[in-house]
């Protein structure tokens, strides 16, 4: 795989890191990789042996068809087995491994004076109480629960409570608009919605409950009001008197439907028998942008996702007992699902759960938190790195970052300049950078370095993870060998790959399997260099990536043309220094339409609710009827 005399500059792991690493060198990686492909049955069975199974599997570790010409596409892992992921990530640690007193999360709020510590046994008891409340609200196995919560511990409690009782969680990022929330509630037909009264994002107070009520009203207008109960958390920052601004927050209330979290939990039992689920029962739905504009409900199932997130977390972050791990993503995205909740908890890890933003109340917030909790493994997005790079090294120098051992990135290609800065300024030249390529659909990392094994090239996601077999195809579907550039595809499944799009298997097959029969098509372009390293070149469909968040041009175009004055809209991507890409929207008005501030504001509103991004408008002097809008998340 690697040519030792490669002409590229390589970064090698230190002997110190290699000494106690799970995969200590390239040969070990290659050997395990070979085993995972040649003997997947044995490889994955060994992983499964670490977990609790109420009933063993009757089928093989993996069964599948990836070829549309041969019938339906399917993937199954450990058919016949019964288990519960919540039991495995909590009870197993507390009951069988005496980890009850170990810290599961250090929660750090938007404001530095807001923080709390949650141990594994506390987490288990919160989860059980929440699970009992959900059951009492009538939620049963297979029912969907929508969750629209900021990064507070109740978000983790609720998702695990769903997993415990076999309900399917559908988390909607709490920065999304009422329109997006409504669309997702309708698609899942959730009976219960869990939210909070409000949240501070930086300086800004957001009235979440009001957005929820607007969403529910929109659902009713569309004659689809599945939600019967809305469980509302009082945000910790809005509980105290010092959060005096909370007085400004009017929480709309419907006593038929709305229930305060604290009141519901009071008296709810701390014991809750898990629902024993089939390996292939659904665990969650998470929406991701689709090129037609309608978001796709990616569905993951219990056993395969558990094995895969657990194993990738263990190896990619080389997890060890004393680690303090921090992933800065929001749980509303797949990165948070896999690498804040399920992967770390499956390993009994201690994580930081951070609600805030990188520059509030000051630009050294990330570094301050690393020092405060002595973070050893740090995982963030290139967009955050590029943002913080702009402030230079001074904010970093105020803090002790000597605890760091591994740093990682996710969500978009990282440019070599940002990689170098991350490696030198943050990782102090000592920490390998794991550039992890994956997707909502893949469930976990699929191309990634292993920190003690893989010589690194800045900007390359390097090699496939265990069980993953990538290929590069040309436009005609011919496989390219050696040095090549083309479509990145995968020839076979791994346990954590999505199983379908919720209630739309046809779209699942058309989107991912039709173009090149026999392969899962990622939608990303990729180059393999002469040393066998993979370099993601970015999306090659109508998707773009703003600050690590995928969105489709069609989605924004459809929203803009809803405006009565708009004749046509065309949305394209443009490189952006910090956010990777941003949107430029070309809008032609109808003859009757007049360009003025009001139209611009209305268009911004429409664009924002579709792409859930904040839109900035600029008017080009030479463009009479064409307004150019640049949109960006954050
Ligand atoms: C992009 C996020 C380059 C890619 C986990 C992919 C990346 C999309 C990387 C999925 C990376 C993610 N290098 N590009 N390390 N990681 N991407 O579903 O285009 O939100 O298809 O999942 O992000 O975005 P999603």
XYZ file of C-alpha atoms and ligand atoms in Angstrom:
659
model
C 0.000 0.000 0.000
C 2.650 2.495 0.995
C 5.754 3.046 -1.034
C 8.431 3.567 1.612
C 10.439 5.930 -0.568
C 7.358 8.070 -1.296
C 8.255 11.483 -2.582
C 5.540 13.174 -0.502
C 6.269 14.503 2.948
C 4.962 11.998 5.471
C 4.226 12.385 9.161
C 5.037 9.334 11.235
C 3.550 8.393 14.619
C 5.788 8.748 17.644
C 7.185 5.702 19.408
C 5.436 6.901 22.535
C 2.027 6.669 20.892
C 2.832 3.336 19.291
C 3.894 1.712 22.543
C 0.425 1.031 23.940
C -1.649 1.482 20.777
C -4.328 -1.022 19.753
C -2.926 -1.028 16.217
C 0.721 -0.102 16.762
C 2.147 -0.089 13.234
C 1.342 -0.317 9.556
C 1.965 -4.058 9.366
C -0.586 -4.688 12.115
C -3.090 -2.542 10.248
C -2.457 -4.410 7.009
C -2.789 -7.781 8.693
C -6.055 -6.866 10.411
C -7.361 -5.253 7.254
C -6.655 -8.386 5.253
C -8.381 -10.497 7.884
C -11.444 -8.207 7.855
C -11.878 -8.703 4.109
C -10.858 -12.336 3.791
C -12.628 -13.558 6.860
C -15.309 -11.044 7.829
C -17.239 -13.693 9.721
C -14.432 -14.249 12.230
C -13.370 -10.612 12.294
C -16.817 -9.252 13.219
C -17.680 -12.154 15.507
C -14.698 -11.204 17.653
C -16.046 -7.656 17.871
C -19.535 -8.938 18.692
C -18.141 -11.105 21.495
C -17.442 -7.944 23.476
C -21.164 -7.176 23.696
C -24.168 -8.618 25.488
C -26.602 -10.637 23.391
C -29.889 -11.762 24.861
C -30.056 -14.309 22.046
C -27.222 -15.284 19.703
C -27.437 -14.736 15.962
C -28.867 -17.434 13.740
C -27.613 -15.854 10.508
C -24.098 -14.885 9.408
C -22.353 -11.695 10.534
C -23.146 -10.028 7.206
C -25.524 -10.897 4.359
C -26.122 -8.585 1.461
C -26.913 -7.812 -2.126
C -25.284 -4.709 -3.613
C -26.274 -5.463 -7.205
C -29.576 -3.960 -8.395
C -29.553 -6.200 -11.458
C -29.819 -9.222 -9.145
C -32.732 -8.060 -6.998
C -33.430 -5.844 -4.008
C -30.556 -4.186 -2.253
C -30.248 -5.321 1.349
C -27.740 -5.596 4.171
C -28.268 -7.665 7.301
C -25.968 -8.133 10.239
C -26.322 -10.927 12.811
C -29.857 -11.838 11.858
C -31.780 -13.540 14.639
C -29.696 -12.031 17.441
C -31.445 -10.082 20.179
C -29.840 -7.247 22.059
C -30.272 -3.667 23.226
C -27.749 -0.954 22.443
C -28.662 1.125 25.496
C -28.040 -1.897 27.728
C -24.694 -2.412 26.032
C -23.481 1.164 26.346
C -24.708 1.710 29.918
C -25.859 -1.253 32.022
C -22.984 -3.435 30.858
C -20.466 -0.880 32.148
C -22.283 -0.225 35.407
C -23.249 -3.824 36.212
C -20.515 -5.934 34.675
C -17.490 -3.661 34.531
C -17.816 -1.561 37.696
C -17.645 1.663 35.720
C -20.659 3.225 37.461
C -18.575 5.958 39.085
C -16.649 6.735 35.922
C -17.493 10.052 34.283
C -19.451 9.569 31.077
C -19.752 13.282 30.275
C -18.358 16.564 31.401
C -21.084 18.895 30.218
C -19.854 22.388 29.422
C -22.545 24.924 28.607
C -22.578 27.862 26.249
C -21.459 30.003 29.147
C -18.302 28.843 30.990
C -20.047 29.095 34.375
C -22.459 26.359 33.326
C -21.094 22.862 33.685
C -21.845 19.507 35.278
C -20.457 16.016 35.533
C -22.476 12.898 34.751
C -21.242 9.451 35.730
C -22.246 6.237 34.021
C -24.630 5.272 36.816
C -26.218 8.722 36.847
C -26.595 8.533 33.096
C -28.247 5.135 33.382
C -30.733 6.365 35.945
C -31.649 9.481 33.919
C -32.098 7.336 30.825
C -34.321 4.840 32.628
C -36.520 7.584 34.035
C -36.891 9.141 30.632
C -37.605 5.735 29.079
C -40.393 5.168 31.606
C -41.869 8.592 30.862
C -41.855 7.876 27.136
C -43.505 4.507 27.729
C -46.106 6.213 29.848
C -46.792 8.613 27.005
C -47.668 5.575 24.935
C -44.412 5.210 23.010
C -43.854 1.598 21.993
C -41.250 -0.373 20.101
C -40.967 0.879 16.524
C -42.673 4.241 17.239
C -40.801 7.347 16.173
C -39.827 10.127 18.579
C -38.636 13.482 17.231
C -35.993 15.262 19.260
C -35.295 18.969 18.836
C -32.874 19.766 21.619
C -29.702 21.771 22.064
C -26.504 20.150 23.316
C -27.664 19.510 26.856
C -27.472 16.160 28.671
C -31.211 15.606 28.168
C -30.462 15.112 24.469
C -28.321 12.089 25.275
C -30.837 10.864 27.887
C -33.669 11.014 25.374
C -31.889 9.280 22.524
C -30.739 6.463 24.777
C -34.198 6.220 26.351
C -35.628 5.691 22.865
C -32.997 3.060 22.161
C -33.841 1.364 25.458
C -37.521 0.926 24.658
C -37.025 0.224 20.961
C -38.423 3.565 19.794
C -36.743 5.092 16.748
C -35.235 8.506 17.404
C -35.241 11.198 14.783
C -33.049 14.036 15.960
C -33.472 17.355 14.230
C -30.573 19.772 14.660
C -31.863 22.566 16.912
C -30.572 25.228 14.507
C -33.075 24.082 11.871
C -36.158 26.103 11.019
C -39.770 25.275 11.881
C -40.264 24.293 8.235
C -37.473 21.712 8.343
C -38.711 20.390 11.680
C -42.268 20.111 10.371
C -41.119 18.236 7.260
C -39.226 15.718 9.396
C -42.091 15.248 11.858
C -44.478 14.563 8.990
C -42.100 12.127 7.340
C -41.565 10.107 10.517
C -45.106 10.536 11.904
C -43.645 10.929 15.373
C -46.080 10.788 18.254
C -43.824 12.509 20.782
C -41.558 15.515 20.375
C -38.881 16.395 22.922
C -37.576 19.946 23.026
C -36.389 22.744 25.328
C -37.841 26.132 26.151
C -34.877 27.991 24.708
C -31.131 28.112 24.305
C -28.345 30.637 24.174
C -26.136 30.288 21.131
C -23.261 32.612 21.888
C -24.959 35.852 22.924
C -28.194 35.073 21.186
C -31.248 33.681 22.939
C -33.346 31.385 20.747
C -36.914 30.528 21.626
C -36.968 26.869 20.657
C -40.453 26.190 21.956
C -41.840 28.889 19.735
C -40.154 27.318 16.704
C -41.614 23.972 17.750
C -45.106 25.439 18.010
C -44.755 26.997 14.572
C -43.637 23.616 13.227
C -46.600 21.843 14.813
C -48.936 24.482 13.427
C -47.462 23.894 9.957
C -47.985 20.145 10.415
C -51.634 20.790 11.276
C -52.031 23.016 8.198
C -50.739 20.132 6.141
C -53.360 17.980 7.893
C -50.767 15.841 9.527
C -50.509 16.309 13.248
C -49.112 13.060 14.580
C -47.610 14.632 17.709
C -49.735 14.124 20.803
C -47.183 14.981 23.482
C -44.419 17.544 23.629
C -41.909 17.094 26.422
C -40.169 20.375 27.240
C -36.850 20.685 29.073
C -36.227 23.888 30.953
C -32.761 24.791 29.773
C -30.254 24.978 32.675
C -29.229 28.499 31.607
C -32.833 29.660 31.799
C -33.522 28.161 35.216
C -31.411 30.533 37.257
C -32.150 34.085 38.277
C -28.840 35.166 36.820
C -30.205 34.093 33.493
C -32.473 37.093 34.025
C -32.810 37.463 30.324
C -34.940 34.359 30.551
C -37.731 36.646 31.654
C -37.730 37.884 28.116
C -38.513 34.393 26.947
C -42.197 33.716 26.682
C -42.717 29.985 26.496
C -45.932 29.302 24.616
C -47.857 26.501 26.300
C -50.587 24.105 25.317
C -51.614 22.254 28.446
C -53.223 19.444 26.420
C -49.974 18.542 24.729
C -47.050 20.133 26.564
C -45.375 18.576 29.597
C -42.407 19.985 31.518
C -39.527 17.518 31.597
C -38.829 17.969 35.320
C -42.421 17.359 36.292
C -42.629 14.246 34.159
C -39.346 12.819 35.499
C -40.228 13.472 39.125
C -41.325 10.151 40.543
C -40.499 8.240 37.388
C -38.815 4.946 38.384
C -35.057 4.582 37.974
C -35.344 1.032 36.744
C -36.492 0.206 33.262
C -36.316 -3.190 31.634
C -34.849 -2.779 28.154
C -36.807 -3.965 25.143
C -34.859 -6.831 23.589
C -34.631 -5.997 19.936
C -33.761 -7.886 16.807
C -30.319 -7.097 15.451
C -31.911 -5.544 12.374
C -34.589 -3.510 14.166
C -34.301 0.225 13.436
C -32.333 2.372 15.870
C -32.704 5.825 14.400
C -33.566 7.949 11.401
C -31.390 10.928 10.587
C -32.175 13.244 7.708
C -29.527 14.331 5.261
C -29.818 16.521 2.187
C -30.903 14.912 -1.059
C -30.229 16.199 -4.539
C -33.950 16.440 -5.351
C -34.436 18.874 -2.507
C -36.391 16.544 -0.236
C -34.218 15.367 2.650
C -33.485 11.669 2.894
C -34.332 9.777 6.092
C -31.245 7.626 6.534
C -32.118 4.583 8.639
C -29.642 2.740 10.843
C -30.256 -0.497 12.704
C -29.233 -1.758 16.110
C -26.511 -4.398 15.977
C -24.420 -3.395 12.979
C -24.309 0.254 14.001
C -23.314 -0.713 17.537
C -20.407 -2.902 16.383
C -19.187 -0.393 13.850
C -19.312 2.826 15.877
C -17.738 1.052 18.803
C -14.857 -0.396 16.798
C -14.107 2.738 14.787
C -14.076 4.822 17.970
C -11.702 2.402 19.679
C -9.219 2.237 16.815
C -9.405 5.661 15.200
C -9.015 7.492 18.509
C -6.952 4.648 19.966
C -9.146 4.769 23.038
C -7.729 3.877 26.448
C -9.242 3.944 29.900
C -7.744 7.221 31.153
C -8.660 9.255 28.077
C -10.787 12.379 28.029
C -12.266 12.634 24.589
C -13.961 15.631 23.025
C -15.900 15.809 19.786
C -17.142 19.345 19.133
C -19.934 18.345 16.720
C -23.614 18.749 17.493
C -25.545 15.534 18.165
C -28.033 16.780 15.560
C -25.563 15.530 12.936
C -24.300 11.991 12.406
C -20.912 12.848 13.897
C -22.588 13.469 17.231
C -24.741 10.335 17.031
C -21.767 8.075 16.307
C -18.911 9.826 18.085
C -20.477 11.657 21.012
C -23.140 9.166 22.016
C -22.893 5.598 20.790
C -19.199 5.017 19.920
C -17.673 6.585 23.063
C -20.283 5.131 25.425
C -19.878 1.656 23.928
C -16.218 1.921 24.938
C -16.952 3.248 28.434
C -15.205 6.495 27.494
C -15.237 9.851 29.257
C -16.283 12.667 26.913
C -16.775 16.390 26.979
C -20.271 17.405 25.868
C -20.023 20.996 24.709
C -22.979 23.216 24.038
C -21.246 26.409 23.009
C -19.505 27.870 20.009
C -15.744 28.184 19.409
C -15.545 31.959 19.824
C -17.820 32.653 22.781
C -17.126 34.285 25.178
C -13.628 34.471 23.680
C -11.672 32.962 20.818
C -9.675 30.684 23.114
C -12.739 28.764 24.336
C -11.734 25.452 22.734
C -8.241 25.650 24.176
C -9.554 26.652 27.580
C -11.789 23.565 27.646
C -8.949 21.287 26.565
C -6.875 22.605 29.465
C -9.774 22.457 31.936
C -10.629 18.794 31.330
C -7.156 17.665 30.227
C -8.575 16.464 26.932
C -6.444 13.754 25.323
C -8.339 13.177 22.054
C -9.918 16.078 20.203
C -12.195 15.832 17.160
C -13.469 18.838 15.218
C -14.269 20.130 11.720
C -11.926 21.829 9.239
C -14.220 24.843 9.232
C -13.618 25.387 12.956
C -9.884 24.997 12.435
C -9.854 27.556 9.642
C -11.931 29.941 11.726
C -9.595 29.684 14.724
C -6.499 29.890 12.542
C -7.501 33.430 11.706
C -6.806 34.484 15.290
C -3.245 33.207 15.124
C -1.373 31.275 17.808
C -1.710 33.766 20.618
C -5.047 32.491 22.007
C -3.549 28.986 22.094
C -0.449 30.031 23.959
C -2.457 31.020 27.014
C -3.461 27.415 27.652
C -1.783 24.144 28.453
C -2.515 21.714 25.643
C 0.053 19.154 26.716
C -2.660 16.572 27.515
C -3.515 16.180 23.806
C -2.388 12.988 22.107
C -4.537 12.673 18.985
C -6.489 15.263 17.026
C -9.054 14.505 14.339
C -11.164 16.139 11.659
C -14.402 15.322 9.916
C -17.001 16.702 7.569
C -15.164 18.124 4.589
C -11.805 18.029 2.897
C -9.114 19.703 4.957
C -6.703 21.889 3.032
C -3.027 21.141 3.715
C -2.494 24.610 5.231
C -5.200 24.072 7.863
C -3.899 20.532 8.433
C -0.393 21.854 9.129
C -1.694 24.482 11.528
C -3.807 21.896 13.343
C -0.831 19.584 13.564
C 1.681 22.202 14.680
C -0.239 24.838 16.625
C -2.878 22.618 18.248
C -1.216 19.211 18.220
C 2.148 20.815 18.953
C 3.756 18.665 16.281
C 3.222 15.687 18.561
C -0.330 14.561 17.784
C -1.287 12.684 14.648
C -4.204 14.210 12.726
C -6.839 11.618 11.897
C -8.689 12.946 8.847
C -11.802 10.780 8.903
C -13.903 10.486 5.768
C -17.430 9.187 6.179
C -21.108 10.054 5.708
C -24.459 9.960 7.488
C -25.077 6.915 5.337
C -21.898 5.060 6.294
C -22.656 5.278 10.040
C -18.984 5.551 10.935
C -15.521 6.238 9.545
C -14.790 4.465 6.263
C -11.533 6.037 5.088
C -9.286 7.073 7.944
C -5.801 6.882 9.326
C -5.170 4.863 12.478
C -3.114 7.192 14.645
C -0.238 4.900 15.579
C -0.152 2.939 12.356
C -0.648 5.205 9.367
C 2.014 7.555 8.014
C 0.073 10.730 7.255
C -0.084 13.021 4.253
C -1.796 16.350 4.986
C -5.173 16.425 3.224
C -5.526 12.686 2.657
C -8.001 10.470 4.536
C -5.402 7.755 3.794
C -6.758 4.162 3.852
C -9.958 2.168 4.364
C -11.093 1.090 7.806
C -11.504 -2.625 8.550
C -14.143 -4.336 6.444
C -14.342 -1.473 3.964
C -13.409 -2.109 0.347
C -13.213 1.075 -1.725
C -12.859 1.337 -5.474
C -12.540 4.200 -7.928
C -14.676 4.068 -11.084
C -14.734 6.168 -14.202
C -17.930 7.597 -15.733
C -18.550 4.280 -17.554
C -18.365 2.292 -14.346
C -14.973 0.799 -15.174
C -12.760 0.208 -12.215
C -9.528 2.192 -12.201
C -6.402 0.638 -10.772
C -3.334 2.307 -9.279
C -3.028 6.061 -9.508
C -6.461 7.287 -10.552
C -9.261 9.762 -10.055
C -13.004 9.191 -10.331
C -16.099 8.157 -8.380
C -15.544 6.799 -4.900
C -17.589 3.634 -4.402
C -17.623 0.678 -2.009
C -17.830 -2.897 -3.169
C -19.323 -4.465 -0.061
C -21.061 -3.399 3.121
C -19.652 -3.129 6.629
C -21.918 -3.575 9.656
C -22.614 0.150 10.164
C -23.834 1.093 6.692
C -27.415 2.451 6.395
C -30.100 -0.090 5.601
C -32.599 2.015 3.701
C -34.185 5.451 3.437
C -37.137 5.552 5.780
C -40.247 4.350 3.945
C -38.544 4.892 0.604
C -36.468 1.890 -0.354
C -36.797 2.755 -4.025
C -35.105 6.110 -3.530
C -32.394 4.342 -1.518
C -31.658 1.980 -4.409
C -31.844 4.722 -7.025
C -29.621 7.138 -5.134
C -26.842 4.847 -4.032
C -26.883 1.686 -6.136
C -28.323 2.336 -9.588
C -25.509 4.269 -11.228
C -22.926 1.514 -10.843
C -24.530 -1.909 -10.175
C -22.590 -3.851 -7.570
C -21.342 -0.775 -5.719
C -22.477 1.711 -3.084
C -21.917 5.153 -4.655
C -20.824 7.820 -2.188
C -21.388 10.872 -4.418
C -17.829 11.985 -3.705
C -14.950 12.277 -6.103
C -11.676 10.722 -5.083
C -8.079 10.384 -6.174
C -5.715 7.552 -5.317
C -2.077 8.534 -5.439
C 0.924 6.426 -6.346
C 1.294 5.301 -2.728
C -2.294 4.084 -2.555
C -3.510 7.016 -0.451
C -7.096 8.187 -0.967
C -7.797 11.922 -1.364
C -11.406 13.078 -1.325
C -11.890 15.759 -3.952
C -15.424 16.791 -2.903
C -18.970 16.116 -4.010
C -19.629 15.274 -7.621
C -23.393 15.550 -7.423
C -25.613 18.557 -6.787
C -24.615 18.679 -3.172
C -22.385 21.190 -1.499
C -20.729 21.328 1.838
C -20.963 24.498 3.905
C -19.011 24.349 7.158
C -19.082 20.578 7.021
C -22.848 20.500 6.506
C -24.218 19.010 3.340
C -26.958 20.804 1.498
C -28.385 20.529 -1.963
C -28.608 23.350 -4.462
C -32.072 22.103 -5.525
C -33.383 22.474 -1.979
C -32.483 26.161 -1.843
C -33.619 26.826 -5.411
C -37.021 25.303 -4.658
C -37.420 27.534 -1.613
C -36.420 30.725 -3.423
C -38.814 30.150 -6.321
C -41.667 29.904 -3.828
C -41.469 33.676 -3.595
C -44.163 35.246 -5.807
C -41.766 37.799 -7.344
C -39.179 35.231 -8.364
C -39.050 33.909 -11.924
C -36.015 31.676 -11.635
C -33.297 30.804 -9.187
C -30.006 29.059 -9.674
C -27.828 28.182 -6.732
C -24.165 27.388 -7.062
C -21.320 26.779 -4.724
C -18.377 29.085 -4.320
C -15.165 28.422 -2.391
C -15.127 30.112 1.003
C -12.019 30.763 3.035
C -13.408 29.543 6.345
C -16.542 27.577 5.538
C -15.064 25.549 2.679
C -17.949 26.421 0.405
C -20.768 28.935 0.478
C -23.906 29.432 -1.570
C -24.357 31.982 -4.281
C -27.964 32.308 -5.300
C -28.768 33.890 -8.649
C -32.342 35.079 -8.583
C -34.219 36.570 -11.521
C -37.321 38.510 -10.637
C -40.498 38.530 -12.701
C -41.217 41.705 -14.652
C -43.576 42.831 -11.937
C -40.985 42.279 -9.247
C -38.879 45.082 -7.960
C -35.568 44.613 -6.260
C -35.639 46.183 -2.848
C -34.648 45.401 0.706
C -37.991 43.828 1.499
C -37.638 41.262 -1.274
C -34.137 40.490 -0.175
C -35.241 39.963 3.410
C -38.073 37.704 2.275
C -35.712 35.689 0.097
C -33.272 35.373 2.941
C -36.088 34.039 5.095
C -37.106 31.474 2.499
C -33.541 30.406 1.824
C -32.815 30.107 5.494
C -35.781 27.938 6.220
C -34.925 25.534 3.436
C -31.214 25.238 3.941
C -31.378 26.260 7.572
C -28.565 28.616 6.999
C -28.045 32.276 7.598
C -28.081 34.164 4.381
C -26.129 37.281 3.581
C -27.171 39.335 0.640
C -25.082 41.291 -1.744
C -26.254 43.086 -4.812
C -23.960 43.319 -7.746
C -23.876 46.757 -9.293
C -24.183 45.424 -12.826
C -27.039 43.065 -12.073
C -30.383 44.721 -12.536
C -32.719 41.820 -12.029
C -30.244 39.380 -10.585
C -29.592 39.444 -6.919
C -26.725 37.477 -5.577
C -27.182 35.987 -2.200
C -24.434 34.258 -0.366
C -25.590 31.892 2.281
C -23.696 30.224 4.987
C -24.320 28.244 8.078
C -23.371 29.751 11.385
C -17.863 15.177 3.181
C -20.441 13.782 7.847
C -13.461 15.093 2.816
C -18.068 14.276 1.972
C -19.677 12.730 8.645
C -19.197 13.375 2.418
C -15.480 14.735 3.844
C -20.031 14.310 3.236
C -14.831 14.216 4.984
C -20.878 13.604 4.250
C -13.396 14.190 4.982
C -16.968 14.117 5.288
N -12.763 14.640 3.881
N -14.804 15.160 2.775
N -12.691 13.754 6.024
N -15.790 13.851 5.863
N -16.804 14.670 4.075
O -23.438 13.030 5.719
O -18.462 15.066 0.880
O -22.958 15.189 6.958
O -19.916 12.788 1.361
O -21.494 13.188 7.192
O -19.102 15.186 3.869
O -21.532 14.523 5.071
P -22.445 14.013 6.254
